[in-house]
C-alpha cells in the first residue's frame, strides 16, 4: 500500500489539534470492532482508571490488527466512545504510544450515556487499510 494521504486541515476547515480531517488510502479494508478494556481472559483492566483502560484498549486494537497482518501505521480512522469526555486525555496518551503525531488518523469522539457494562469507561473501534 502506498502511504495514505493525510490532510490535517483542508482549505476553509479549521485545523484539528489531535487528528487529520481527511485520510485517503487504497488497498484492503480492515474494520476492527469496538475494543473494550478486557484482558485475554475477559477480565476488566483498570476499574475506574481511564489511563489503564485506554492502554488495554489500544493493546487489544494492536492484537486485532496484527491478526490480519496490519498495524497502527495502517489505521485511517478511530472512533472513541466515552462515558465522559474527561477520559480523552488518557486516550490520546495511549494513542501516542502507538501512533506518531505525524501519522494521526481521522478520528471521532462520542460521549455516550453508557456502554455495554457500567464499569467500561471507553470503547474504541478502528478502520485500517493494508496492501491488497
CSV table of N, CA, C and O in Angstrom, one decimal:
chain,number,residue,atom,x,y,z
A,1,UNK,N,0.9,-1.2,0.0
A,1,UNK,CA,0.0,0.0,0.0
A,1,UNK,C,0.9,1.2,0.0
A,1,UNK,O,1.9,1.3,0.7
A,2,UNK,N,0.5,2.2,-0.8
A,2,UNK,CA,1.3,3.4,-0.8
A,2,UNK,C,0.9,4.2,0.5
A,2,UNK,O,-0.2,3.9,1.1
A,3,UNK,N,1.7,5.1,0.9
A,3,UNK,CA,1.4,5.9,2.1
A,3,UNK,C,0.1,6.6,1.9
A,3,UNK,O,-0.2,7.3,0.9
A,4,UNK,N,-0.8,6.5,2.9
A,4,UNK,CA,-2.1,7.2,2.9
A,4,UNK,C,-1.9,8.7,2.8
A,4,UNK,O,-0.9,9.3,3.3
A,5,UNK,N,-2.7,9.4,2.1
A,5,UNK,CA,-2.7,10.9,2.0
A,5,UNK,C,-3.4,11.4,3.2
A,5,UNK,O,-4.6,11.0,3.5
A,6,UNK,N,-2.8,12.2,4.0
A,6,UNK,CA,-3.4,12.8,5.2
A,6,UNK,C,-3.5,14.3,4.9
A,6,UNK,O,-2.6,15.0,4.6
A,7,UNK,N,-4.7,14.9,5.2
A,7,UNK,CA,-5.0,16.3,5.1
A,7,UNK,C,-5.4,16.8,6.4
A,7,UNK,O,-6.6,16.6,6.8
A,8,UNK,N,-4.5,17.4,7.2
A,8,UNK,CA,-4.8,17.8,8.5
A,8,UNK,C,-5.9,18.9,8.5
A,8,UNK,O,-6.8,18.9,9.4
A,9,UNK,N,-5.9,19.8,7.6
A,9,UNK,CA,-6.9,20.9,7.5
A,9,UNK,C,-7.1,21.3,6.1
A,9,UNK,O,-6.3,22.1,5.6
A,10,UNK,N,-8.1,20.8,5.4
A,10,UNK,CA,-8.4,21.3,4.1
A,10,UNK,C,-8.7,22.7,4.1
A,10,UNK,O,-9.1,23.3,5.1
A,11,UNK,N,-8.6,23.4,2.9
A,11,UNK,CA,-8.9,24.8,2.8
A,11,UNK,C,-10.3,25.1,3.3
A,11,UNK,O,-11.2,24.4,3.0
A,12,UNK,N,-10.4,26.1,4.1
A,12,UNK,CA,-11.7,26.5,4.7
A,12,UNK,C,-12.2,25.7,5.9
A,12,UNK,O,-13.3,26.0,6.3
A,13,UNK,N,-11.4,24.8,6.4
A,13,UNK,CA,-11.8,24.0,7.5
A,13,UNK,C,-10.8,24.3,8.6
A,13,UNK,O,-9.6,24.3,8.4
A,14,UNK,N,-11.3,24.5,9.8
A,14,UNK,CA,-10.4,24.8,11.0
A,14,UNK,C,-9.5,23.7,11.3
A,14,UNK,O,-9.8,22.5,11.2
A,15,UNK,N,-8.2,24.0,11.6
A,15,UNK,CA,-7.2,22.9,11.9
A,15,UNK,C,-7.7,22.1,13.1
A,15,UNK,O,-8.3,22.6,14.0
A,16,UNK,N,-7.3,20.8,13.0
A,16,UNK,CA,-7.6,19.9,14.1
A,16,UNK,C,-6.4,19.8,15.0
A,16,UNK,O,-5.3,19.7,14.4
A,17,UNK,N,-6.6,19.7,16.3
A,17,UNK,CA,-5.4,19.6,17.2
A,17,UNK,C,-4.9,18.2,17.3
A,17,UNK,O,-3.7,18.0,17.6
A,18,UNK,N,-5.8,17.2,17.2
A,18,UNK,CA,-5.4,15.8,17.5
A,18,UNK,C,-5.8,14.7,16.6
A,18,UNK,O,-6.0,13.6,16.9
A,19,UNK,N,-6.0,15.1,15.3
A,19,UNK,CA,-6.4,14.2,14.3
A,19,UNK,C,-6.3,14.8,12.9
A,19,UNK,O,-6.1,16.0,12.8
A,20,UNK,N,-6.3,14.0,11.9
A,20,UNK,CA,-6.4,14.5,10.5
A,20,UNK,C,-7.8,14.6,10.1
A,20,UNK,O,-8.6,13.7,10.3
A,21,UNK,N,-8.2,15.6,9.4
A,21,UNK,CA,-9.6,15.7,8.9
A,21,UNK,C,-9.9,14.7,7.8
A,21,UNK,O,-11.0,14.1,7.8
A,22,UNK,N,-8.9,14.4,7.0
A,22,UNK,CA,-9.1,13.5,5.8
A,22,UNK,C,-7.9,12.6,5.7
A,22,UNK,O,-6.8,13.0,5.8
A,23,UNK,N,-8.2,11.3,5.5
A,23,UNK,CA,-7.2,10.3,5.3
A,23,UNK,C,-7.7,9.4,4.1
A,23,UNK,O,-8.8,8.9,4.2
A,24,UNK,N,-6.9,9.4,3.0
A,24,UNK,CA,-7.3,8.6,1.8
A,24,UNK,C,-6.3,7.5,1.6
A,24,UNK,O,-5.1,7.8,1.6
A,25,UNK,N,-6.8,6.3,1.4
A,25,UNK,CA,-5.8,5.2,1.2
A,25,UNK,C,-6.5,4.2,0.2
A,25,UNK,O,-7.7,4.1,0.0
A,26,UNK,N,-5.6,3.4,-0.4
A,26,UNK,CA,-6.0,2.4,-1.4
A,26,UNK,C,-5.5,1.1,-0.9
A,26,UNK,O,-4.3,0.9,-0.6
A,27,UNK,N,-6.3,0.0,-0.9
A,27,UNK,CA,-5.9,-1.3,-0.5
A,27,UNK,C,-7.0,-2.1,0.1
A,27,UNK,O,-8.2,-1.9,-0.1
A,28,UNK,N,-6.7,-3.1,1.0
A,28,UNK,CA,-7.6,-3.9,1.6
A,28,UNK,C,-8.2,-3.2,2.9
A,28,UNK,O,-7.4,-2.8,3.7
A,29,UNK,N,-9.5,-3.2,3.0
A,29,UNK,CA,-10.2,-2.5,4.1
A,29,UNK,C,-10.3,-3.5,5.3
A,29,UNK,O,-10.7,-4.6,5.1
A,30,UNK,N,-9.9,-3.0,6.5
A,30,UNK,CA,-10.0,-3.8,7.7
A,30,UNK,C,-10.8,-3.0,8.7
A,30,UNK,O,-10.5,-1.8,9.0
A,31,UNK,N,-11.9,-3.6,9.2
A,31,UNK,CA,-12.7,-3.0,10.3
A,31,UNK,C,-12.5,-3.8,11.6
A,31,UNK,O,-12.6,-5.0,11.6
A,32,UNK,N,-12.1,-3.0,12.6
A,32,UNK,CA,-11.9,-3.7,14.0
A,32,UNK,C,-13.1,-3.2,14.8
A,32,UNK,O,-13.2,-2.0,15.1
A,33,UNK,N,-13.8,-4.1,15.3
A,33,UNK,CA,-14.9,-3.8,16.2
A,33,UNK,C,-14.5,-3.0,17.4
A,33,UNK,O,-13.3,-3.1,17.8
A,34,UNK,N,-15.4,-2.3,18.1
A,34,UNK,CA,-15.0,-1.5,19.3
A,34,UNK,C,-14.4,-2.4,20.3
A,34,UNK,O,-15.0,-3.5,20.7
A,35,UNK,N,-13.2,-2.1,20.8
A,35,UNK,CA,-12.5,-2.8,21.7
A,35,UNK,C,-12.7,-2.2,23.1
A,35,UNK,O,-12.8,-1.0,23.3
A,36,UNK,N,-12.8,-3.1,24.1
A,36,UNK,CA,-13.1,-2.8,25.5
A,36,UNK,C,-11.9,-3.1,26.3
A,36,UNK,O,-11.0,-3.8,25.9
A,37,UNK,N,-11.8,-2.5,27.6
A,37,UNK,CA,-10.7,-2.7,28.4
A,37,UNK,C,-10.7,-4.1,29.1
A,37,UNK,O,-10.7,-4.2,30.4
A,38,UNK,N,-10.7,-5.1,28.3
A,38,UNK,CA,-10.7,-6.5,28.9
A,38,UNK,C,-9.4,-7.2,28.5
A,38,UNK,O,-8.8,-7.0,27.4
A,39,UNK,N,-8.8,-8.0,29.4
A,39,UNK,CA,-7.6,-8.8,29.1
A,39,UNK,C,-8.0,-10.0,28.3
A,39,UNK,O,-9.2,-10.2,28.0
A,40,UNK,N,-7.0,-10.8,28.0
A,40,UNK,CA,-7.3,-12.0,27.2
A,40,UNK,C,-8.2,-13.0,27.8
A,40,UNK,O,-8.7,-13.9,27.2
A,41,UNK,N,-8.4,-12.9,29.1
A,41,UNK,CA,-9.3,-13.8,29.8
A,41,UNK,C,-10.7,-13.2,30.0
A,41,UNK,O,-11.6,-13.8,30.7
A,42,UNK,N,-10.9,-12.0,29.5
A,42,UNK,CA,-12.2,-11.3,29.7
A,42,UNK,C,-12.4,-10.6,31.0
A,42,UNK,O,-13.5,-10.1,31.3
A,43,UNK,N,-11.3,-10.4,31.7
A,43,UNK,CA,-11.3,-9.6,33.0
A,43,UNK,C,-11.1,-8.1,32.7
A,43,UNK,O,-10.3,-7.8,31.9
A,44,UNK,N,-11.8,-7.3,33.4
A,44,UNK,CA,-11.7,-5.9,33.3
A,44,UNK,C,-10.3,-5.4,33.7
A,44,UNK,O,-9.8,-5.9,34.8
A,45,UNK,N,-9.7,-4.5,33.0
A,45,UNK,CA,-8.4,-4.0,33.3
A,45,UNK,C,-8.7,-2.5,33.7
A,45,UNK,O,-9.3,-1.8,32.9
A,46,UNK,N,-8.2,-2.1,34.9
A,46,UNK,CA,-8.3,-0.7,35.2
A,46,UNK,C,-9.7,-0.1,35.7
A,46,UNK,O,-10.1,0.9,35.2
A,47,UNK,N,-10.3,-0.8,36.6
A,47,UNK,CA,-11.6,-0.3,37.0
A,47,UNK,C,-11.5,1.1,37.6
A,47,UNK,O,-10.7,1.4,38.4
A,48,UNK,N,-12.3,2.0,37.0
A,48,UNK,CA,-12.3,3.4,37.4
A,48,UNK,C,-11.0,4.2,37.0
A,48,UNK,O,-10.9,5.4,37.3
A,49,UNK,N,-10.2,3.6,36.2
A,49,UNK,CA,-8.9,4.2,35.8
A,49,UNK,C,-8.8,4.4,34.3
A,49,UNK,O,-8.5,3.4,33.6
A,50,UNK,N,-9.2,5.6,33.8
A,50,UNK,CA,-9.2,5.8,32.3
A,50,UNK,C,-7.9,5.5,31.6
A,50,UNK,O,-7.9,5.0,30.5
A,51,UNK,N,-6.8,5.8,32.3
A,51,UNK,CA,-5.4,5.6,31.6
A,51,UNK,C,-5.2,4.1,31.5
A,51,UNK,O,-4.8,3.7,30.4
A,52,UNK,N,-5.5,3.3,32.5
A,52,UNK,CA,-5.3,1.9,32.4
A,52,UNK,C,-6.2,1.3,31.4
A,52,UNK,O,-5.8,0.4,30.6
A,53,UNK,N,-7.5,1.7,31.4
A,53,UNK,CA,-8.4,1.2,30.4
A,53,UNK,C,-8.0,1.6,29.0
A,53,UNK,O,-8.0,0.7,28.1
A,54,UNK,N,-7.5,2.8,28.7
A,54,UNK,CA,-7.1,3.2,27.4
A,54,UNK,C,-5.9,2.4,26.9
A,54,UNK,O,-5.8,1.9,25.8
A,55,UNK,N,-4.9,2.1,27.8
A,55,UNK,CA,-3.8,1.3,27.4
A,55,UNK,C,-4.2,-0.1,27.0
A,55,UNK,O,-3.7,-0.7,26.0
A,56,UNK,N,-5.2,-0.7,27.8
A,56,UNK,CA,-5.7,-2.0,27.4
A,56,UNK,C,-6.4,-2.0,26.1
A,56,UNK,O,-6.3,-2.9,25.3
A,57,UNK,N,-7.2,-1.0,25.9
A,57,UNK,CA,-8.0,-0.9,24.7
A,57,UNK,C,-7.0,-0.9,23.5
A,57,UNK,O,-7.2,-1.6,22.5
A,58,UNK,N,-6.0,0.0,23.6
A,58,UNK,CA,-5.0,0.1,22.5
A,58,UNK,C,-4.2,-1.2,22.3
A,58,UNK,O,-3.9,-1.6,21.2
A,59,UNK,N,-4.0,-1.9,23.4
A,59,UNK,CA,-3.3,-3.2,23.2
A,59,UNK,C,-4.2,-4.2,22.5
A,59,UNK,O,-3.8,-5.0,21.7
A,60,UNK,N,-5.5,-4.2,22.8
A,60,UNK,CA,-6.5,-5.1,22.1
A,60,UNK,C,-6.6,-4.7,20.7
A,60,UNK,O,-6.6,-5.6,19.8
A,61,UNK,N,-6.6,-3.4,20.4
A,61,UNK,CA,-6.6,-3.0,19.0
A,61,UNK,C,-5.3,-3.5,18.3
A,61,UNK,O,-5.4,-4.0,17.1
A,62,UNK,N,-4.2,-3.3,18.9
A,62,UNK,CA,-2.9,-3.8,18.3
A,62,UNK,C,-3.0,-5.3,18.0
A,62,UNK,O,-2.6,-5.7,16.9
A,63,UNK,N,-3.5,-6.1,18.9
A,63,UNK,CA,-3.6,-7.5,18.7
A,63,UNK,C,-4.6,-7.8,17.6
A,63,UNK,O,-4.4,-8.8,16.8
A,64,UNK,N,-5.7,-7.1,17.5
A,64,UNK,CA,-6.7,-7.4,16.4
A,64,UNK,C,-6.1,-7.0,15.1
A,64,UNK,O,-6.3,-7.8,14.1
A,65,UNK,N,-5.4,-5.9,15.0
A,65,UNK,CA,-4.8,-5.5,13.7
A,65,UNK,C,-3.7,-6.6,13.3
A,65,UNK,O,-3.6,-7.0,12.2
A,66,UNK,N,-2.9,-7.0,14.3
A,66,UNK,CA,-1.9,-8.0,14.0
A,66,UNK,C,-2.4,-9.3,13.5
A,66,UNK,O,-1.8,-10.0,12.7
A,67,UNK,N,-3.6,-9.6,13.9
A,67,UNK,CA,-4.3,-10.9,13.5
A,67,UNK,C,-4.5,-10.9,12.0
A,67,UNK,O,-4.7,-12.0,11.4
A,68,UNK,N,-4.5,-9.7,11.3
A,68,UNK,CA,-4.7,-9.7,9.9
A,68,UNK,C,-3.5,-9.0,9.2
A,68,UNK,O,-3.6,-8.4,8.2
A,69,UNK,N,-2.3,-9.1,9.8
A,69,UNK,CA,-1.1,-8.6,9.3
A,69,UNK,C,-1.2,-7.1,9.1
A,69,UNK,O,-0.7,-6.6,8.1
A,70,UNK,N,-1.8,-6.4,10.0
A,70,UNK,CA,-1.9,-4.9,9.9
A,70,UNK,C,-1.3,-4.3,11.2
A,70,UNK,O,-1.1,-5.1,12.2
A,71,UNK,N,-1.1,-3.0,11.2
A,71,UNK,CA,-0.6,-2.4,12.4
A,71,UNK,C,-1.2,-1.0,12.5
A,71,UNK,O,-2.0,-0.5,11.6
A,72,UNK,N,-0.8,-0.3,13.5
A,72,UNK,CA,-1.3,1.1,13.7
A,72,UNK,C,-0.9,2.0,12.5
A,72,UNK,O,-1.6,3.0,12.3
A,73,UNK,N,0.2,1.7,11.8
A,73,UNK,CA,0.5,2.5,10.7
A,73,UNK,C,-0.5,2.4,9.6
A,73,UNK,O,-0.6,3.3,8.7
A,74,UNK,N,-1.4,1.4,9.6
A,74,UNK,CA,-2.4,1.2,8.6
A,74,UNK,C,-3.7,1.8,9.0
A,74,UNK,O,-4.7,1.9,8.2
A,75,UNK,N,-3.9,2.3,10.2
A,75,UNK,CA,-5.1,2.8,10.7
A,75,UNK,C,-5.4,4.2,10.1
A,75,UNK,O,-4.6,5.1,10.1
A,76,UNK,N,-6.6,4.3,9.5
A,76,UNK,CA,-7.0,5.5,8.8
A,76,UNK,C,-8.2,6.2,9.6
A,76,UNK,O,-8.4,7.4,9.4
A,77,UNK,N,-8.8,5.5,10.5
A,77,UNK,CA,-9.9,6.1,11.3
A,77,UNK,C,-10.1,5.4,12.6
A,77,UNK,O,-10.1,4.2,12.7
A,78,UNK,N,-10.2,6.2,13.7
A,78,UNK,CA,-10.6,5.7,15.0
A,78,UNK,C,-11.9,6.4,15.4
A,78,UNK,O,-12.0,7.6,15.2
A,79,UNK,N,-12.7,5.6,16.1
A,79,UNK,CA,-13.9,6.2,16.7
A,79,UNK,C,-13.9,5.8,18.2
A,79,UNK,O,-13.8,4.6,18.5
A,80,UNK,N,-13.9,6.8,19.1
A,80,UNK,CA,-13.8,6.6,20.5
A,80,UNK,C,-15.2,6.9,21.1
A,80,UNK,O,-15.7,8.0,20.9
A,81,UNK,N,-15.7,6.0,21.8
A,81,UNK,CA,-16.9,6.1,22.6
A,81,UNK,C,-16.5,6.2,24.0
A,81,UNK,O,-15.9,5.3,24.5
A,82,UNK,N,-16.9,7.3,24.7
A,82,UNK,CA,-16.5,7.5,26.1
A,82,UNK,C,-17.7,7.9,26.9
A,82,UNK,O,-18.7,8.5,26.4
A,83,UNK,N,-17.7,7.5,28.2
A,83,UNK,CA,-18.8,7.8,29.1
A,83,UNK,C,-18.6,9.2,29.6
A,83,UNK,O,-19.5,9.8,30.2
A,84,UNK,N,-17.4,9.8,29.5
A,84,UNK,CA,-17.1,11.1,30.0
A,84,UNK,C,-16.0,11.7,29.1
A,84,UNK,O,-14.9,11.1,28.9
A,85,UNK,N,-16.2,12.9,28.5
A,85,UNK,CA,-15.1,13.5,27.7
A,85,UNK,C,-13.8,13.7,28.4
A,85,UNK,O,-12.8,13.9,27.8
A,86,UNK,N,-13.9,13.7,29.8
A,86,UNK,CA,-12.7,13.9,30.6
A,86,UNK,C,-11.7,12.7,30.4
A,86,UNK,O,-10.5,12.8,30.8
A,87,UNK,N,-12.1,11.6,29.8
A,87,UNK,CA,-11.2,10.5,29.5
A,87,UNK,C,-10.4,10.7,28.3
A,87,UNK,O,-9.5,9.9,28.0
A,88,UNK,N,-10.7,11.7,27.4
A,88,UNK,CA,-9.9,11.8,26.2
A,88,UNK,C,-8.4,12.0,26.4
A,88,UNK,O,-7.7,11.5,25.6
A,89,UNK,N,-8.0,12.8,27.4
A,89,UNK,CA,-6.5,12.9,27.5
A,89,UNK,C,-5.8,11.5,27.7
A,89,UNK,O,-4.7,11.3,27.2
A,90,UNK,N,-6.5,10.6,28.5
A,90,UNK,CA,-5.9,9.3,28.7
A,90,UNK,C,-5.9,8.5,27.4
A,90,UNK,O,-4.9,7.8,27.1
A,91,UNK,N,-6.9,8.7,26.6
A,91,UNK,CA,-7.0,8.0,25.3
A,91,UNK,C,-5.9,8.6,24.4
A,91,UNK,O,-5.2,7.8,23.7
A,92,UNK,N,-5.7,9.9,24.3
A,92,UNK,CA,-4.7,10.5,23.5
A,92,UNK,C,-3.3,10.0,23.9
A,92,UNK,O,-2.4,9.8,23.1
A,93,UNK,N,-3.1,9.9,25.2
A,93,UNK,CA,-1.8,9.4,25.7
A,93,UNK,C,-1.5,8.0,25.2
A,93,UNK,O,-0.4,7.7,24.8
A,94,UNK,N,-2.5,7.1,25.4
A,94,UNK,CA,-2.3,5.7,24.9
A,94,UNK,C,-2.1,5.7,23.4
A,94,UNK,O,-1.3,4.9,22.9
A,95,UNK,N,-2.9,6.5,22.7
A,95,UNK,CA,-2.8,6.5,21.2
A,95,UNK,C,-1.3,7.0,20.8
A,95,UNK,O,-0.7,6.4,19.9
A,96,UNK,N,-0.8,8.0,21.6
A,96,UNK,CA,0.5,8.5,21.2
A,96,UNK,C,1.6,7.4,21.4
A,96,UNK,O,2.7,7.5,20.8
A,97,UNK,N,1.4,6.4,22.3
A,97,UNK,CA,2.3,5.3,22.4
A,97,UNK,C,2.4,4.4,21.2
A,97,UNK,O,3.3,3.6,21.0
A,98,UNK,N,1.3,4.5,20.3
A,98,UNK,CA,1.2,3.6,19.2
A,98,UNK,C,1.2,4.3,17.8
A,98,UNK,O,1.6,3.7,16.8
A,99,UNK,N,0.8,5.6,17.8
A,99,UNK,CA,0.7,6.3,16.6
A,99,UNK,C,1.4,7.7,16.7
A,99,UNK,O,1.0,8.5,17.5
A,100,UNK,N,2.4,7.9,15.9
A,100,UNK,CA,3.1,9.2,16.0
A,100,UNK,C,2.3,10.3,15.5
A,100,UNK,O,1.3,10.2,14.7
A,101,UNK,N,2.6,11.5,16.0
A,101,UNK,CA,1.8,12.7,15.8
A,101,UNK,C,1.7,13.0,14.3
A,101,UNK,O,0.7,13.6,13.8
A,102,UNK,N,2.7,12.6,13.5
A,102,UNK,CA,2.6,13.0,12.1
A,102,UNK,C,1.9,11.9,11.2
A,102,UNK,O,1.8,12.0,10.0
A,103,UNK,N,1.3,10.9,11.9
A,103,UNK,CA,0.5,9.8,11.2
A,103,UNK,C,-0.9,9.7,11.8
A,103,UNK,O,-1.4,8.6,11.8
A,104,UNK,N,-1.4,10.7,12.4
A,104,UNK,CA,-2.7,10.6,13.1
A,104,UNK,C,-3.8,10.3,12.1
A,104,UNK,O,-3.8,10.8,11.0
A,105,UNK,N,-4.7,9.4,12.5
A,105,UNK,CA,-5.8,9.0,11.6
A,105,UNK,C,-6.9,10.1,11.7
A,105,UNK,O,-6.9,10.9,12.6
A,106,UNK,N,-7.9,9.9,10.8
A,106,UNK,CA,-9.2,10.6,11.0
A,106,UNK,C,-9.8,10.1,12.3
A,106,UNK,O,-9.6,8.9,12.7
A,107,UNK,N,-10.4,10.9,13.1
A,107,UNK,CA,-11.0,10.4,14.4
A,107,UNK,C,-12.3,11.1,14.7
A,107,UNK,O,-12.5,12.2,14.3
A,108,UNK,N,-13.0,10.4,15.5
A,108,UNK,CA,-14.3,11.0,16.1
A,108,UNK,C,-14.3,10.5,17.6
A,108,UNK,O,-13.9,9.4,17.9
A,109,UNK,N,-14.8,11.4,18.4
A,109,UNK,CA,-15.1,11.1,19.8
A,109,UNK,C,-16.5,11.3,20.1
A,109,UNK,O,-17.0,12.4,19.8
A,110,UNK,N,-17.2,10.4,20.7
A,110,UNK,CA,-18.6,10.5,21.0
A,110,UNK,C,-18.8,10.1,22.5
A,110,UNK,O,-18.4,9.1,23.0
A,111,UNK,N,-19.5,11.1,23.2
A,111,UNK,CA,-19.8,10.8,24.6
A,111,UNK,C,-21.2,10.0,24.6
A,111,UNK,O,-22.1,10.4,23.9
A,112,UNK,N,-21.2,8.9,25.3
A,112,UNK,CA,-22.4,8.1,25.4
A,112,UNK,C,-22.9,8.0,26.8
A,112,UNK,O,-22.1,8.2,27.7
A,113,UNK,N,-24.1,7.7,27.0
A,113,UNK,CA,-24.6,7.6,28.4
A,113,UNK,C,-24.2,6.4,29.1
A,113,UNK,O,-24.1,6.3,30.3
A,114,UNK,N,-23.9,5.3,28.3
A,114,UNK,CA,-23.5,4.1,28.9
A,114,UNK,C,-22.9,3.2,27.8
A,114,UNK,O,-23.2,3.3,26.6
A,115,UNK,N,-22.0,2.3,28.2
A,115,UNK,CA,-21.5,1.2,27.4
A,115,UNK,C,-22.1,-0.1,27.8
A,115,UNK,O,-23.0,-0.1,28.7
A,116,UNK,N,-21.8,-1.2,27.2
A,116,UNK,CA,-22.4,-2.5,27.5
A,116,UNK,C,-22.3,-2.9,29.0
A,116,UNK,O,-23.2,-3.6,29.4
A,117,UNK,N,-21.3,-2.5,29.7
A,117,UNK,CA,-21.2,-2.7,31.1
A,117,UNK,C,-20.8,-1.4,31.8
A,117,UNK,O,-20.0,-0.7,31.3
A,118,UNK,N,-21.4,-1.1,33.0
A,118,UNK,CA,-21.2,0.2,33.6
A,118,UNK,C,-19.7,0.5,34.0
A,118,UNK,O,-19.3,1.6,34.1
A,119,UNK,N,-18.9,-0.5,34.2
A,119,UNK,CA,-17.5,-0.3,34.6
A,119,UNK,C,-16.6,0.1,33.4
A,119,UNK,O,-15.5,0.5,33.6
A,120,UNK,N,-17.1,-0.1,32.1
A,120,UNK,CA,-16.4,0.3,31.0
A,120,UNK,C,-16.5,1.9,30.8
A,120,UNK,O,-17.5,2.4,30.8
A,121,UNK,N,-15.3,2.5,30.7
A,121,UNK,CA,-15.3,4.0,30.5
A,121,UNK,C,-15.1,4.3,29.1
A,121,UNK,O,-15.4,5.5,28.7
A,122,UNK,N,-14.7,3.4,28.2
A,122,UNK,CA,-14.5,3.7,26.8
A,122,UNK,C,-14.6,2.4,26.0
A,122,UNK,O,-14.4,1.3,26.5
A,123,UNK,N,-14.8,2.6,24.7
A,123,UNK,CA,-14.7,1.6,23.7
A,123,UNK,C,-14.2,2.3,22.4
A,123,UNK,O,-14.6,3.4,22.1
A,124,UNK,N,-13.3,1.7,21.7
A,124,UNK,CA,-12.7,2.3,20.6
A,124,UNK,C,-12.6,1.3,19.4
A,124,UNK,O,-12.2,0.1,19.6
A,125,UNK,N,-13.1,1.8,18.2
A,125,UNK,CA,-13.1,1.0,17.0
A,125,UNK,C,-12.1,1.6,16.0
A,125,UNK,O,-11.8,2.8,16.1
A,126,UNK,N,-11.6,0.8,15.1
A,126,UNK,CA,-10.6,1.2,14.1
A,126,UNK,C,-10.9,0.7,12.7
A,126,UNK,O,-11.4,-0.4,12.6
A,127,UNK,N,-10.6,1.6,11.8
A,127,UNK,CA,-10.6,1.2,10.4
A,127,UNK,C,-9.2,1.3,9.9
A,127,UNK,O,-8.5,2.3,10.2
A,128,UNK,N,-8.7,0.3,9.1
A,128,UNK,CA,-7.4,0.3,8.6
A,128,UNK,C,-7.4,-0.1,7.1
A,128,UNK,O,-8.4,-0.7,6.7
A,129,UNK,N,-6.4,0.3,6.4
A,129,UNK,CA,-6.3,-0.1,5.0
A,129,UNK,C,-4.8,-0.6,4.8
A,129,UNK,O,-3.9,0.0,5.2
A,130,UNK,N,-4.8,-1.9,4.3
A,130,UNK,CA,-3.5,-2.5,4.1
A,130,UNK,C,-3.3,-2.9,2.6
A,130,UNK,O,-4.2,-2.7,1.8
A,131,UNK,N,-2.1,-3.4,2.3
A,131,UNK,CA,-1.9,-3.8,0.9
A,131,UNK,C,-3.0,-4.9,0.5
A,131,UNK,O,-3.4,-5.7,1.4
A,132,UNK,N,-3.4,-4.8,-0.7
A,132,UNK,CA,-4.5,-5.7,-1.2
A,132,UNK,C,-4.0,-7.2,-1.2
A,132,UNK,O,-2.8,-7.4,-1.3
